[in-house]
Amino acid sequence: MEHVLLIRYDEIHLKGLNRPFFERKLINSIKCALSGLDADVKKEQGRIYVYGVSEENTEEAVDRLTRVFGIHSISPAVGVDKDWPTIVSAAKDIMERAAANSKKATFKCFCRRSDKGFFMNSEQINRELGHEMLEAFPQLSVDIREPDIKLCVEIREMAFIYAEEIMGAGGMPTGTAGLATLLISGGIDSPVAGYMMARRGLELTAVHFYSYPYTSERARDKVVELARIVSKYAGHIKLHLVPFTEIQLAIYEKCPPKETTVLMRRLMMKIAEKWAEKDGSRALITGEALGQVASQTLESLCVTNDAVSMPVFRPLIGFDKNDIVAIAKKINTFETSILPYEDCCTVFVPQHPVTKPELAKLRESEAMVDFSEMIEKAMEDTETLDIA
Protein backbone atom coordinates (compact mmCIF):
# COMPACT_ATOMS: atom_id res chain seq x y z
CA MET A 1 0.00 0.00 0.00
CA GLU A 2 1.31 3.43 -0.97
CA HIS A 3 -0.02 6.81 0.13
CA VAL A 4 -0.51 9.18 -2.77
CA LEU A 5 -2.14 12.52 -3.53
CA LEU A 6 -4.24 12.32 -6.68
CA ILE A 7 -4.52 15.68 -8.47
CA ARG A 8 -7.13 16.53 -11.09
CA TYR A 9 -7.15 19.37 -13.58
CA ASP A 10 -9.96 20.27 -15.95
CA GLU A 11 -9.57 23.40 -18.11
CA ILE A 12 -6.14 22.28 -19.32
CA HIS A 13 -7.81 19.33 -21.06
CA LEU A 14 -9.26 21.79 -23.61
CA LYS A 15 -5.88 23.09 -24.78
CA GLY A 16 -5.36 20.69 -27.72
CA LEU A 17 -1.81 20.61 -29.04
CA ASN A 18 -0.70 23.15 -26.41
CA ARG A 19 -1.80 20.92 -23.56
CA PRO A 20 1.73 19.56 -22.74
CA PHE A 21 2.96 23.13 -22.17
CA PHE A 22 0.18 23.80 -19.64
CA GLU A 23 0.75 20.44 -17.95
CA ARG A 24 4.48 21.14 -17.57
CA LYS A 25 3.73 24.54 -16.03
CA LEU A 26 1.28 22.97 -13.60
CA ILE A 27 3.72 20.24 -12.59
CA ASN A 28 6.42 22.87 -11.98
CA SER A 29 4.01 24.84 -9.80
CA ILE A 30 3.17 21.71 -7.82
CA LYS A 31 6.83 20.91 -7.27
CA CYS A 32 7.50 24.45 -6.05
CA ALA A 33 4.49 24.35 -3.73
CA LEU A 34 5.62 21.05 -2.18
CA SER A 35 9.25 22.06 -1.76
CA GLY A 36 10.73 20.50 1.38
CA LEU A 37 8.17 17.69 1.67
CA ASP A 38 10.11 15.04 -0.33
CA ALA A 39 7.38 14.92 -2.94
CA ASP A 40 7.77 12.89 -6.13
CA VAL A 41 5.42 14.31 -8.78
CA LYS A 42 4.39 12.20 -11.78
CA LYS A 43 1.81 12.51 -14.56
CA GLU A 44 -0.06 9.51 -15.94
CA GLN A 45 -3.19 9.32 -18.11
CA GLY A 46 -4.61 12.76 -17.41
CA ARG A 47 -3.84 12.67 -13.69
CA ILE A 48 -0.98 14.00 -11.62
CA TYR A 49 0.20 11.88 -8.70
CA VAL A 50 2.26 12.98 -5.73
CA TYR A 51 4.20 10.21 -4.01
CA GLY A 52 6.59 10.30 -1.08
CA VAL A 53 4.77 12.74 1.22
CA SER A 54 4.61 11.27 4.72
CA GLU A 55 1.25 10.83 6.48
CA GLU A 56 2.12 13.51 9.03
CA ASN A 57 2.81 15.98 6.19
CA THR A 58 -0.24 15.12 4.10
CA GLU A 59 -2.42 17.87 5.58
CA GLU A 60 0.28 20.48 4.97
CA ALA A 61 0.79 19.24 1.41
CA VAL A 62 -2.93 19.40 0.63
CA ASP A 63 -3.16 22.91 2.09
CA ARG A 64 -0.34 24.08 -0.17
CA LEU A 65 -1.86 22.40 -3.22
CA THR A 66 -5.23 24.13 -2.72
CA ARG A 67 -3.43 27.40 -3.54
CA VAL A 68 -1.90 26.17 -6.81
CA PHE A 69 -3.70 27.62 -9.82
CA GLY A 70 -4.67 24.99 -12.37
CA ILE A 71 -5.66 22.32 -9.86
CA HIS A 72 -9.32 21.35 -9.87
CA SER A 73 -9.25 19.01 -6.85
CA ILE A 74 -7.03 16.83 -4.67
CA SER A 75 -7.75 13.44 -3.13
CA PRO A 76 -5.56 11.78 -0.49
CA ALA A 77 -5.60 8.17 -1.71
CA VAL A 78 -3.91 4.83 -1.29
CA GLY A 79 -2.44 2.94 -4.21
CA VAL A 80 -2.49 -0.86 -4.07
CA ASP A 81 -1.89 -3.78 -6.41
CA LYS A 82 -4.73 -4.60 -8.78
CA ASP A 83 -5.65 -7.67 -6.78
CA TRP A 84 -9.31 -7.86 -5.73
CA PRO A 85 -8.83 -8.94 -2.08
CA THR A 86 -6.20 -6.20 -1.68
CA ILE A 87 -8.54 -3.60 -3.17
CA VAL A 88 -11.38 -4.66 -0.87
CA SER A 89 -9.14 -4.56 2.21
CA ALA A 90 -7.86 -1.08 1.36
CA ALA A 91 -11.40 0.12 0.64
CA LYS A 92 -12.54 -1.10 4.05
CA ASP A 93 -9.73 0.86 5.71
CA ILE A 94 -10.75 4.00 3.80
CA MET A 95 -14.43 3.51 4.62
CA GLU A 96 -13.71 2.90 8.30
CA ARG A 97 -12.00 6.28 8.56
CA ALA A 98 -14.66 8.02 6.49
CA ALA A 99 -17.52 6.65 8.61
CA ALA A 100 -15.73 6.82 11.97
CA ASN A 101 -17.86 9.65 13.35
CA SER A 102 -21.19 8.47 11.93
CA LYS A 103 -23.52 6.05 13.64
CA LYS A 104 -25.56 5.99 10.46
CA ALA A 105 -24.41 7.15 7.03
CA THR A 106 -25.06 6.58 3.35
CA PHE A 107 -22.53 5.80 0.67
CA LYS A 108 -22.07 5.13 -3.00
CA CYS A 109 -19.23 3.45 -4.88
CA PHE A 110 -17.72 5.23 -7.88
CA CYS A 111 -15.35 3.26 -10.08
CA ARG A 112 -13.33 4.35 -13.10
CA ARG A 113 -11.56 1.53 -14.93
CA SER A 114 -8.87 2.93 -17.22
CA ASP A 115 -7.16 -0.45 -17.38
CA LYS A 116 -9.55 -2.37 -19.62
CA GLY A 117 -7.66 -5.57 -18.90
CA PHE A 118 -8.96 -5.67 -15.34
CA PHE A 119 -11.24 -8.68 -14.93
CA MET A 120 -14.31 -6.67 -13.82
CA ASN A 121 -15.86 -3.66 -15.51
CA SER A 122 -16.81 -0.48 -13.64
CA GLU A 123 -20.41 -1.52 -12.99
CA GLN A 124 -19.33 -4.90 -11.60
CA ILE A 125 -16.72 -3.28 -9.35
CA ASN A 126 -19.31 -0.85 -7.97
CA ARG A 127 -21.75 -3.65 -7.26
CA GLU A 128 -19.26 -6.06 -5.67
CA LEU A 129 -17.47 -3.39 -3.65
CA GLY A 130 -20.79 -2.01 -2.42
CA HIS A 131 -21.76 -5.49 -1.25
CA GLU A 132 -18.45 -5.84 0.61
CA MET A 133 -18.98 -2.50 2.37
CA LEU A 134 -22.53 -3.39 3.45
CA GLU A 135 -21.26 -6.66 4.87
CA ALA A 136 -18.43 -4.98 6.77
CA PHE A 137 -20.35 -1.91 7.94
CA PRO A 138 -23.97 -2.76 8.77
CA GLN A 139 -24.65 0.82 9.93
CA LEU A 140 -24.22 2.03 6.35
CA SER A 141 -26.84 2.18 3.63
CA VAL A 142 -26.67 2.98 -0.05
CA ASP A 143 -27.85 6.31 -1.50
CA ILE A 144 -27.15 6.69 -5.20
CA ARG A 145 -28.33 10.34 -5.36
CA GLU A 146 -26.81 12.21 -2.42
CA PRO A 147 -24.52 9.88 -0.47
CA ASP A 148 -22.70 11.05 2.64
CA ILE A 149 -19.61 9.12 1.58
CA LYS A 150 -18.31 8.64 -1.95
CA LEU A 151 -16.02 5.63 -2.07
CA CYS A 152 -13.96 5.97 -5.24
CA VAL A 153 -11.77 3.42 -7.02
CA GLU A 154 -9.65 4.15 -10.07
CA ILE A 155 -8.13 1.17 -11.83
CA ARG A 156 -5.04 2.49 -13.59
CA GLU A 157 -1.40 1.34 -13.37
CA MET A 158 -2.38 0.68 -9.74
CA ALA A 159 -5.71 0.66 -7.96
CA PHE A 160 -6.22 4.04 -6.31
CA ILE A 161 -8.83 4.26 -3.55
CA TYR A 162 -10.12 7.36 -1.77
CA ALA A 163 -13.23 8.87 -0.17
CA GLU A 164 -12.36 12.56 -0.10
CA GLU A 165 -12.18 15.24 -2.80
CA ILE A 166 -10.79 18.62 -1.76
CA MET A 167 -11.41 21.48 -4.16
CA GLY A 168 -8.42 23.36 -5.54
CA ALA A 169 -8.00 26.96 -6.69
CA GLY A 170 -8.93 26.20 -10.31
CA GLY A 171 -7.91 28.56 -13.08
CA MET A 172 -4.81 28.21 -15.23
CA PRO A 173 -1.23 27.41 -14.15
CA THR A 174 0.93 30.37 -13.17
CA GLY A 175 3.06 31.66 -16.03
CA THR A 176 0.93 30.37 -18.89
CA ALA A 177 -0.54 33.79 -19.77
CA GLY A 178 2.49 36.10 -19.48
CA LEU A 179 3.43 38.88 -17.07
CA ALA A 180 1.31 41.81 -15.87
CA THR A 181 1.83 44.60 -13.33
CA LEU A 182 -0.58 45.13 -10.44
CA LEU A 183 -1.15 48.59 -8.94
CA ILE A 184 -1.48 47.50 -5.31
CA SER A 185 -2.75 49.72 -2.50
CA GLY A 186 -3.40 48.83 1.11
CA GLY A 187 -7.12 48.41 0.47
CA ILE A 188 -9.39 45.44 -0.09
CA ASP A 189 -9.75 45.58 -3.86
CA SER A 190 -6.32 45.51 -5.49
CA PRO A 191 -5.01 42.31 -3.83
CA VAL A 192 -8.20 40.57 -4.97
CA ALA A 193 -7.68 41.88 -8.49
CA GLY A 194 -4.13 40.50 -8.51
CA TYR A 195 -5.35 37.13 -7.27
CA MET A 196 -8.03 36.94 -9.95
CA MET A 197 -5.68 37.72 -12.82
CA ALA A 198 -3.03 35.35 -11.47
CA ARG A 199 -5.76 32.69 -11.45
CA ARG A 200 -5.94 33.11 -15.23
CA GLY A 201 -2.26 32.21 -15.55
CA LEU A 202 -0.55 35.60 -15.24
CA GLU A 203 2.68 36.10 -13.34
CA LEU A 204 2.68 39.34 -11.36
CA THR A 205 4.89 42.28 -10.62
CA ALA A 206 3.44 45.02 -8.43
CA VAL A 207 3.76 48.77 -7.90
CA HIS A 208 2.77 50.55 -4.69
CA PHE A 209 2.77 54.34 -4.18
CA TYR A 210 3.45 55.80 -0.74
CA SER A 211 3.50 59.39 0.53
CA TYR A 212 5.92 59.57 3.46
CA PRO A 213 5.59 61.32 5.93
CA TYR A 214 1.84 61.47 5.28
CA THR A 215 1.74 57.68 5.31
CA SER A 216 3.53 55.59 7.91
CA GLU A 217 5.97 52.69 7.81
CA ARG A 218 3.12 50.50 9.05
CA ALA A 219 1.17 51.34 5.91
CA ARG A 220 4.16 50.21 3.85
CA ASP A 221 4.50 47.01 5.86
CA LYS A 222 0.80 46.34 5.36
CA VAL A 223 1.21 46.39 1.58
CA VAL A 224 4.28 44.14 1.76
CA GLU A 225 2.22 41.66 3.78
CA LEU A 226 -0.65 41.82 1.26
CA ALA A 227 1.80 41.09 -1.56
CA ARG A 228 3.19 38.18 0.46
CA ILE A 229 -0.30 36.69 0.90
CA VAL A 230 -1.07 37.03 -2.81
CA SER A 231 2.29 35.43 -3.62
CA LYS A 232 1.13 32.23 -1.89
CA TYR A 233 -1.14 31.82 -4.88
CA ALA A 234 0.64 33.76 -7.62
CA GLY A 235 4.24 32.81 -6.87
CA HIS A 236 7.16 35.23 -6.77
CA ILE A 237 6.21 38.92 -7.00
CA LYS A 238 8.62 41.79 -7.63
CA LEU A 239 7.20 44.70 -5.61
CA HIS A 240 8.19 48.29 -6.45
CA LEU A 241 7.62 50.81 -3.64
CA VAL A 242 7.42 54.23 -5.30
CA PRO A 243 7.72 57.54 -3.36
CA PHE A 244 4.82 59.72 -4.51
CA THR A 245 4.82 62.66 -2.08
CA GLU A 246 6.44 65.24 -4.35
CA ILE A 247 4.10 64.48 -7.24
CA GLN A 248 1.07 64.44 -4.99
CA LEU A 249 1.94 67.79 -3.42
CA ALA A 250 2.47 69.32 -6.87
CA ILE A 251 -0.96 68.15 -7.99
CA TYR A 252 -2.53 69.45 -4.77
CA GLU A 253 -0.85 72.86 -4.94
CA LYS A 254 -1.00 73.65 -8.68
CA CYS A 255 -3.95 71.82 -10.22
CA PRO A 256 -7.74 72.30 -9.86
CA PRO A 257 -8.79 70.77 -6.51
CA LYS A 258 -11.72 68.77 -7.83
CA GLU A 259 -9.45 67.07 -10.39
CA THR A 260 -6.70 65.97 -8.00
CA THR A 261 -7.88 62.37 -7.58
CA VAL A 262 -8.10 61.65 -11.31
CA LEU A 263 -4.80 63.45 -11.99
CA MET A 264 -3.15 61.40 -9.27
CA ARG A 265 -4.46 58.21 -10.90
CA ARG A 266 -3.10 59.29 -14.28
CA LEU A 267 0.37 59.90 -12.84
CA MET A 268 0.31 56.58 -11.03
CA MET A 269 -0.60 54.81 -14.25
CA LYS A 270 2.26 56.52 -16.11
CA ILE A 271 4.82 55.43 -13.50
CA ALA A 272 3.38 51.92 -13.25
CA GLU A 273 3.64 51.59 -17.03
CA LYS A 274 7.31 52.61 -16.90
CA TRP A 275 8.02 49.90 -14.33
CA ALA A 276 5.98 47.40 -16.32
CA GLU A 277 8.08 48.10 -19.40
CA LYS A 278 11.30 47.67 -17.42
CA ASP A 279 10.07 44.32 -16.05
CA GLY A 280 8.86 43.04 -19.42
CA SER A 281 5.21 43.22 -18.39
CA ARG A 282 2.54 43.49 -21.10
CA ALA A 283 -0.44 44.90 -19.16
CA LEU A 284 -1.50 46.75 -16.01
CA ILE A 285 -3.99 45.46 -13.40
CA THR A 286 -6.10 47.61 -11.09
CA GLY A 287 -8.74 46.91 -8.47
CA GLU A 288 -11.23 49.42 -9.85
CA ALA A 289 -14.96 48.60 -9.84
CA LEU A 290 -17.36 50.67 -11.90
CA GLY A 291 -19.02 53.43 -9.87
CA GLN A 292 -17.49 52.46 -6.52
CA VAL A 293 -15.84 55.88 -5.97
CA ALA A 294 -15.52 59.15 -7.92
CA SER A 295 -12.37 58.05 -9.74
CA GLN A 296 -14.12 54.90 -10.96
CA THR A 297 -16.96 56.34 -13.01
CA LEU A 298 -16.94 55.47 -16.69
CA GLU A 299 -15.71 58.96 -17.58
CA SER A 300 -12.92 58.80 -14.98
CA LEU A 301 -11.79 55.38 -16.16
CA CYS A 302 -11.62 56.61 -19.75
CA VAL A 303 -9.48 59.57 -18.65
CA THR A 304 -7.23 57.24 -16.64
CA ASN A 305 -6.82 54.86 -19.58
CA ASP A 306 -5.66 57.77 -21.74
CA ALA A 307 -2.54 58.12 -19.59
CA VAL A 308 -1.04 54.82 -20.79
CA SER A 309 -0.76 52.74 -23.95
CA MET A 310 -0.75 49.33 -22.28
CA PRO A 311 -3.94 47.32 -21.81
CA VAL A 312 -5.48 47.81 -18.35
CA PHE A 313 -7.15 44.76 -16.81
CA ARG A 314 -9.91 45.45 -14.26
CA PRO A 315 -11.19 42.04 -13.15
CA LEU A 316 -13.47 43.58 -10.47
CA ILE A 317 -15.18 46.02 -12.81
CA GLY A 318 -18.67 44.51 -12.45
CA PHE A 319 -18.40 43.43 -8.81
CA ASP A 320 -20.04 45.09 -5.82
CA LYS A 321 -18.20 45.47 -2.52
CA ASN A 322 -19.77 42.37 -1.00
CA ASP A 323 -18.48 40.26 -3.90
CA ILE A 324 -14.97 41.61 -3.43
CA VAL A 325 -14.98 41.20 0.34
CA ALA A 326 -16.07 37.57 0.00
CA ILE A 327 -13.03 36.79 -2.17
CA ALA A 328 -10.72 38.80 0.11
CA LYS A 329 -11.85 36.69 3.06
CA LYS A 330 -11.43 33.49 1.05
CA ILE A 331 -7.80 34.29 0.18
CA ASN A 332 -7.01 35.74 3.64
CA THR A 333 -6.20 39.31 2.56
CA PHE A 334 -9.26 40.92 4.17
CA GLU A 335 -8.00 41.17 7.77
CA THR A 336 -4.76 42.76 6.63
CA SER A 337 -6.52 45.12 4.21
CA ILE A 338 -8.74 46.59 6.93
CA LEU A 339 -5.86 47.46 9.26
CA PRO A 340 -6.24 51.22 9.92
CA TYR A 341 -3.09 52.45 8.19
CA GLU A 342 -3.69 55.05 5.47
CA ASP A 343 -2.15 54.81 2.02
CA CYS A 344 -1.51 57.65 -0.40
CA CYS A 345 -4.89 57.19 -2.11
CA THR A 346 -6.57 58.55 1.02
CA VAL A 347 -4.28 61.57 1.40
CA PHE A 348 -5.37 64.96 0.00
CA VAL A 349 -8.75 63.67 -1.16
CA PRO A 350 -10.84 66.61 -2.44
CA GLN A 351 -14.14 67.32 -0.75
CA HIS A 352 -16.01 67.43 -4.07
CA PRO A 353 -14.09 65.36 -6.65
CA VAL A 354 -15.09 65.52 -10.28
CA THR A 355 -17.15 62.48 -11.30
CA LYS A 356 -17.43 63.17 -15.02
CA PRO A 357 -14.03 64.55 -16.03
CA GLU A 358 -13.47 65.78 -19.58
CA LEU A 359 -10.30 64.44 -21.17
CA ALA A 360 -9.28 67.73 -22.80
CA LYS A 361 -9.58 69.63 -19.51
CA LEU A 362 -7.64 66.97 -17.59
CA ARG A 363 -4.85 67.08 -20.14
CA GLU A 364 -4.71 70.86 -19.78
CA SER A 365 -4.59 70.61 -15.99
CA GLU A 366 -1.83 68.00 -16.14
CA ALA A 367 0.18 70.21 -18.50
CA MET A 368 0.17 72.99 -15.87
CA VAL A 369 3.02 71.15 -14.13
CA ASP A 370 6.13 69.58 -15.66
CA PHE A 371 6.07 66.18 -13.98
CA SER A 372 8.85 64.61 -16.06
CA GLU A 373 11.70 65.23 -13.60
CA MET A 374 9.51 64.24 -10.63
CA ILE A 375 8.61 60.98 -12.36
CA GLU A 376 12.27 60.19 -13.07
CA LYS A 377 13.21 60.96 -9.47
CA ALA A 378 10.39 58.71 -8.19
CA MET A 379 11.68 55.93 -10.44
CA GLU A 380 15.23 56.39 -9.17
CA ASP A 381 14.15 56.40 -5.52
CA THR A 382 11.93 53.33 -5.84
CA GLU A 383 12.66 50.45 -3.49
CA THR A 384 12.21 47.00 -5.02
CA LEU A 385 11.49 43.90 -2.94
CA ASP A 386 11.31 40.26 -3.97
CA ILE A 387 8.22 38.74 -2.38
CA ALA A 388 7.87 34.96 -2.23
XYZ file of C-alpha atoms in Angstrom:
388
model
C 0.000 0.000 0.000
C 1.307 3.431 -0.973
C -0.016 6.814 0.133
C -0.510 9.180 -2.773
C -2.144 12.522 -3.528
C -4.242 12.321 -6.678
C -4.520 15.685 -8.472
C -7.131 16.532 -11.095
C -7.147 19.372 -13.583
C -9.961 20.272 -15.946
C -9.570 23.403 -18.112
C -6.141 22.280 -19.322
C -7.814 19.330 -21.059
C -9.261 21.793 -23.606
C -5.877 23.087 -24.781
C -5.359 20.691 -27.717
C -1.810 20.606 -29.042
C -0.701 23.155 -26.409
C -1.799 20.915 -23.561
C 1.733 19.557 -22.742
C 2.956 23.128 -22.173
C 0.177 23.798 -19.644
C 0.754 20.435 -17.946
C 4.478 21.143 -17.566
C 3.734 24.542 -16.034
C 1.278 22.969 -13.599
C 3.721 20.244 -12.593
C 6.425 22.868 -11.984
C 4.007 24.845 -9.799
C 3.168 21.712 -7.822
C 6.833 20.905 -7.273
C 7.502 24.448 -6.054
C 4.490 24.345 -3.727
C 5.621 21.052 -2.184
C 9.250 22.060 -1.756
C 10.732 20.500 1.381
C 8.169 17.690 1.669
C 10.113 15.039 -0.328
C 7.381 14.920 -2.943
C 7.774 12.892 -6.131
C 5.422 14.308 -8.783
C 4.387 12.201 -11.780
C 1.812 12.510 -14.561
C -0.058 9.514 -15.941
C -3.188 9.319 -18.114
C -4.615 12.762 -17.415
C -3.839 12.666 -13.695
C -0.982 14.001 -11.624
C 0.199 11.881 -8.705
C 2.259 12.983 -5.729
C 4.199 10.211 -4.007
C 6.588 10.304 -1.082
C 4.768 12.738 1.223
C 4.606 11.270 4.723
C 1.254 10.834 6.479
C 2.124 13.515 9.026
C 2.814 15.982 6.192
C -0.236 15.118 4.102
C -2.420 17.866 5.578
C 0.281 20.475 4.971
C 0.795 19.238 1.409
C -2.933 19.403 0.635
C -3.162 22.913 2.087
C -0.335 24.083 -0.174
C -1.865 22.399 -3.220
C -5.226 24.126 -2.719
C -3.428 27.400 -3.542
C -1.901 26.167 -6.809
C -3.700 27.624 -9.819
C -4.670 24.989 -12.374
C -5.660 22.316 -9.856
C -9.325 21.353 -9.869
C -9.250 19.009 -6.852
C -7.035 16.831 -4.674
C -7.748 13.439 -3.127
C -5.559 11.780 -0.489
C -5.596 8.175 -1.708
C -3.909 4.833 -1.292
C -2.436 2.938 -4.207
C -2.486 -0.861 -4.068
C -1.885 -3.783 -6.411
C -4.726 -4.604 -8.785
C -5.646 -7.666 -6.782
C -9.306 -7.856 -5.730
C -8.827 -8.943 -2.075
C -6.199 -6.199 -1.677
C -8.538 -3.604 -3.174
C -11.384 -4.658 -0.874
C -9.137 -4.564 2.208
C -7.858 -1.080 1.357
C -11.399 0.121 0.636
C -12.539 -1.104 4.052
C -9.732 0.858 5.713
C -10.749 4.002 3.805
C -14.429 3.506 4.620
C -13.710 2.899 8.300
C -11.999 6.276 8.557
C -14.658 8.023 6.492
C -17.521 6.654 8.611
C -15.732 6.819 11.965
C -17.862 9.652 13.347
C -21.188 8.466 11.927
C -23.518 6.054 13.637
C -25.561 5.992 10.461
C -24.414 7.149 7.030
C -25.060 6.578 3.352
C -22.526 5.801 0.668
C -22.072 5.128 -2.997
C -19.226 3.452 -4.880
C -17.718 5.226 -7.878
C -15.350 3.259 -10.081
C -13.332 4.348 -13.095
C -11.559 1.528 -14.926
C -8.874 2.928 -17.218
C -7.162 -0.453 -17.376
C -9.553 -2.365 -19.618
C -7.659 -5.569 -18.895
C -8.963 -5.673 -15.336
C -11.239 -8.684 -14.930
C -14.310 -6.673 -13.822
C -15.856 -3.658 -15.513
C -16.814 -0.484 -13.638
C -20.409 -1.523 -12.992
C -19.327 -4.896 -11.597
C -16.717 -3.280 -9.347
C -19.312 -0.846 -7.972
C -21.753 -3.653 -7.263
C -19.257 -6.064 -5.670
C -17.473 -3.392 -3.654
C -20.794 -2.005 -2.417
C -21.764 -5.492 -1.247
C -18.447 -5.838 0.610
C -18.980 -2.496 2.367
C -22.527 -3.391 3.455
C -21.264 -6.661 4.866
C -18.431 -4.981 6.767
C -20.352 -1.906 7.944
C -23.974 -2.759 8.768
C -24.650 0.819 9.931
C -24.219 2.030 6.354
C -26.835 2.179 3.635
C -26.673 2.983 -0.053
C -27.846 6.308 -1.495
C -27.151 6.688 -5.205
C -28.332 10.336 -5.364
C -26.810 12.209 -2.418
C -24.523 9.876 -0.465
C -22.702 11.055 2.645
C -19.605 9.124 1.584
C -18.309 8.643 -1.946
C -16.016 5.634 -2.066
C -13.965 5.971 -5.243
C -11.766 3.419 -7.017
C -9.651 4.151 -10.069
C -8.128 1.167 -11.830
C -5.039 2.493 -13.588
C -1.404 1.335 -13.367
C -2.376 0.684 -9.735
C -5.707 0.663 -7.964
C -6.222 4.039 -6.308
C -8.831 4.257 -3.554
C -10.120 7.355 -1.767
C -13.225 8.871 -0.173
C -12.364 12.562 -0.102
C -12.180 15.238 -2.798
C -10.787 18.621 -1.762
C -11.410 21.484 -4.156
C -8.415 23.357 -5.540
C -7.998 26.956 -6.691
C -8.931 26.197 -10.309
C -7.906 28.558 -13.081
C -4.808 28.208 -15.232
C -1.228 27.409 -14.149
C 0.926 30.367 -13.173
C 3.057 31.662 -16.033
C 0.925 30.372 -18.892
C -0.543 33.791 -19.765
C 2.488 36.097 -19.483
C 3.431 38.876 -17.070
C 1.311 41.809 -15.870
C 1.828 44.605 -13.327
C -0.577 45.133 -10.440
C -1.147 48.589 -8.942
C -1.482 47.502 -5.312
C -2.748 49.717 -2.496
C -3.401 48.831 1.113
C -7.119 48.407 0.466
C -9.387 45.441 -0.093
C -9.751 45.579 -3.863
C -6.317 45.506 -5.494
C -5.007 42.307 -3.832
C -8.199 40.565 -4.968
C -7.684 41.885 -8.494
C -4.133 40.504 -8.509
C -5.346 37.128 -7.268
C -8.031 36.943 -9.947
C -5.685 37.725 -12.825
C -3.030 35.354 -11.473
C -5.757 32.695 -11.447
C -5.939 33.112 -15.229
C -2.258 32.205 -15.549
C -0.545 35.599 -15.241
C 2.678 36.096 -13.338
C 2.678 39.342 -11.361
C 4.891 42.278 -10.615
C 3.441 45.023 -8.430
C 3.763 48.769 -7.902
C 2.768 50.554 -4.688
C 2.771 54.344 -4.180
C 3.449 55.799 -0.741
C 3.496 59.388 0.532
C 5.921 59.572 3.455
C 5.587 61.316 5.928
C 1.845 61.467 5.285
C 1.743 57.676 5.309
C 3.533 55.586 7.907
C 5.971 52.686 7.806
C 3.120 50.503 9.054
C 1.167 51.341 5.911
C 4.160 50.208 3.851
C 4.503 47.008 5.856
C 0.798 46.344 5.357
C 1.209 46.392 1.578
C 4.277 44.145 1.756
C 2.220 41.661 3.777
C -0.650 41.819 1.258
C 1.800 41.087 -1.562
C 3.187 38.177 0.457
C -0.301 36.686 0.902
C -1.072 37.027 -2.811
C 2.293 35.429 -3.624
C 1.131 32.232 -1.887
C -1.143 31.818 -4.880
C 0.639 33.756 -7.622
C 4.243 32.810 -6.873
C 7.158 35.230 -6.774
C 6.209 38.921 -7.002
C 8.622 41.786 -7.627
C 7.199 44.699 -5.607
C 8.189 48.286 -6.445
C 7.618 50.810 -3.637
C 7.425 54.229 -5.303
C 7.719 57.541 -3.358
C 4.817 59.716 -4.505
C 4.819 62.659 -2.077
C 6.445 65.240 -4.353
C 4.100 64.477 -7.240
C 1.066 64.436 -4.993
C 1.940 67.795 -3.422
C 2.473 69.324 -6.867
C -0.961 68.148 -7.987
C -2.530 69.446 -4.772
C -0.853 72.864 -4.945
C -1.003 73.652 -8.682
C -3.954 71.818 -10.222
C -7.737 72.301 -9.865
C -8.790 70.773 -6.509
C -11.723 68.768 -7.831
C -9.452 67.069 -10.393
C -6.697 65.974 -7.998
C -7.883 62.369 -7.581
C -8.096 61.651 -11.314
C -4.802 63.446 -11.989
C -3.149 61.404 -9.270
C -4.464 58.209 -10.904
C -3.101 59.293 -14.278
C 0.374 59.900 -12.840
C 0.310 56.577 -11.025
C -0.597 54.810 -14.247
C 2.257 56.521 -16.107
C 4.821 55.433 -13.501
C 3.380 51.917 -13.250
C 3.645 51.588 -17.032
C 7.306 52.609 -16.902
C 8.023 49.902 -14.328
C 5.984 47.405 -16.319
C 8.081 48.101 -19.403
C 11.302 47.670 -17.418
C 10.066 44.324 -16.053
C 8.861 43.039 -19.424
C 5.211 43.221 -18.386
C 2.539 43.494 -21.096
C -0.442 44.904 -19.157
C -1.504 46.747 -16.009
C -3.991 45.457 -13.404
C -6.096 47.613 -11.091
C -8.742 46.913 -8.469
C -11.234 49.418 -9.850
C -14.963 48.605 -9.845
C -17.356 50.673 -11.895
C -19.017 53.431 -9.865
C -17.486 52.462 -6.517
C -15.835 55.883 -5.972
C -15.524 59.154 -7.916
C -12.367 58.050 -9.738
C -14.115 54.898 -10.961
C -16.962 56.339 -13.008
C -16.942 55.466 -16.686
C -15.709 58.955 -17.576
C -12.922 58.796 -14.977
C -11.795 55.381 -16.164
C -11.622 56.615 -19.746
C -9.479 59.568 -18.655
C -7.229 57.244 -16.643
C -6.818 54.858 -19.585
C -5.661 57.774 -21.739
C -2.543 58.123 -19.588
C -1.036 54.821 -20.790
C -0.764 52.743 -23.946
C -0.754 49.326 -22.277
C -3.944 47.322 -21.805
C -5.478 47.812 -18.355
C -7.154 44.762 -16.806
C -9.913 45.455 -14.256
C -11.194 42.038 -13.146
C -13.470 43.582 -10.473
C -15.178 46.022 -12.810
C -18.669 44.510 -12.449
C -18.403 43.433 -8.808
C -20.037 45.088 -5.822
C -18.199 45.472 -2.525
C -19.768 42.366 -0.996
C -18.483 40.255 -3.902
C -14.971 41.607 -3.432
C -14.980 41.204 0.342
C -16.069 37.570 -0.003
C -13.033 36.791 -2.168
C -10.719 38.799 0.111
C -11.855 36.686 3.059
C -11.431 33.493 1.054
C -7.803 34.289 0.176
C -7.012 35.743 3.636
C -6.201 39.311 2.559
C -9.258 40.915 4.175
C -8.005 41.167 7.771
C -4.755 42.758 6.625
C -6.520 45.124 4.205
C -8.739 46.591 6.931
C -5.857 47.463 9.259
C -6.242 51.217 9.925
C -3.094 52.446 8.193
C -3.689 55.050 5.465
C -2.151 54.806 2.020
C -1.510 57.652 -0.403
C -4.894 57.186 -2.111
C -6.574 58.547 1.022
C -4.277 61.571 1.396
C -5.370 64.961 -0.005
C -8.747 63.666 -1.159
C -10.837 66.613 -2.441
C -14.141 67.322 -0.755
C -16.005 67.428 -4.071
C -14.089 65.359 -6.649
C -15.091 65.525 -10.284
C -17.146 62.484 -11.297
C -17.428 63.169 -15.023
C -14.031 64.554 -16.029
C -13.466 65.776 -19.584
C -10.305 64.440 -21.172
C -9.278 67.725 -22.802
C -9.581 69.629 -19.505
C -7.643 66.968 -17.591
C -4.846 67.076 -20.140
C -4.710 70.859 -19.783
C -4.588 70.612 -15.993
C -1.827 67.998 -16.137
C 0.175 70.213 -18.501
C 0.174 72.991 -15.867
C 3.019 71.152 -14.133
C 6.135 69.577 -15.660
C 6.068 66.180 -13.978
C 8.847 64.610 -16.061
C 11.696 65.228 -13.604
C 9.509 64.239 -10.635
C 8.614 60.978 -12.355
C 12.266 60.193 -13.075
C 13.211 60.956 -9.466
C 10.385 58.711 -8.193
C 11.682 55.933 -10.439
C 15.235 56.392 -9.172
C 14.150 56.402 -5.515
C 11.929 53.328 -5.839
C 12.660 50.450 -3.486
C 12.210 47.000 -5.025
C 11.489 43.901 -2.937
C 11.306 40.261 -3.965
C 8.218 38.735 -2.376
C 7.873 34.961 -2.228
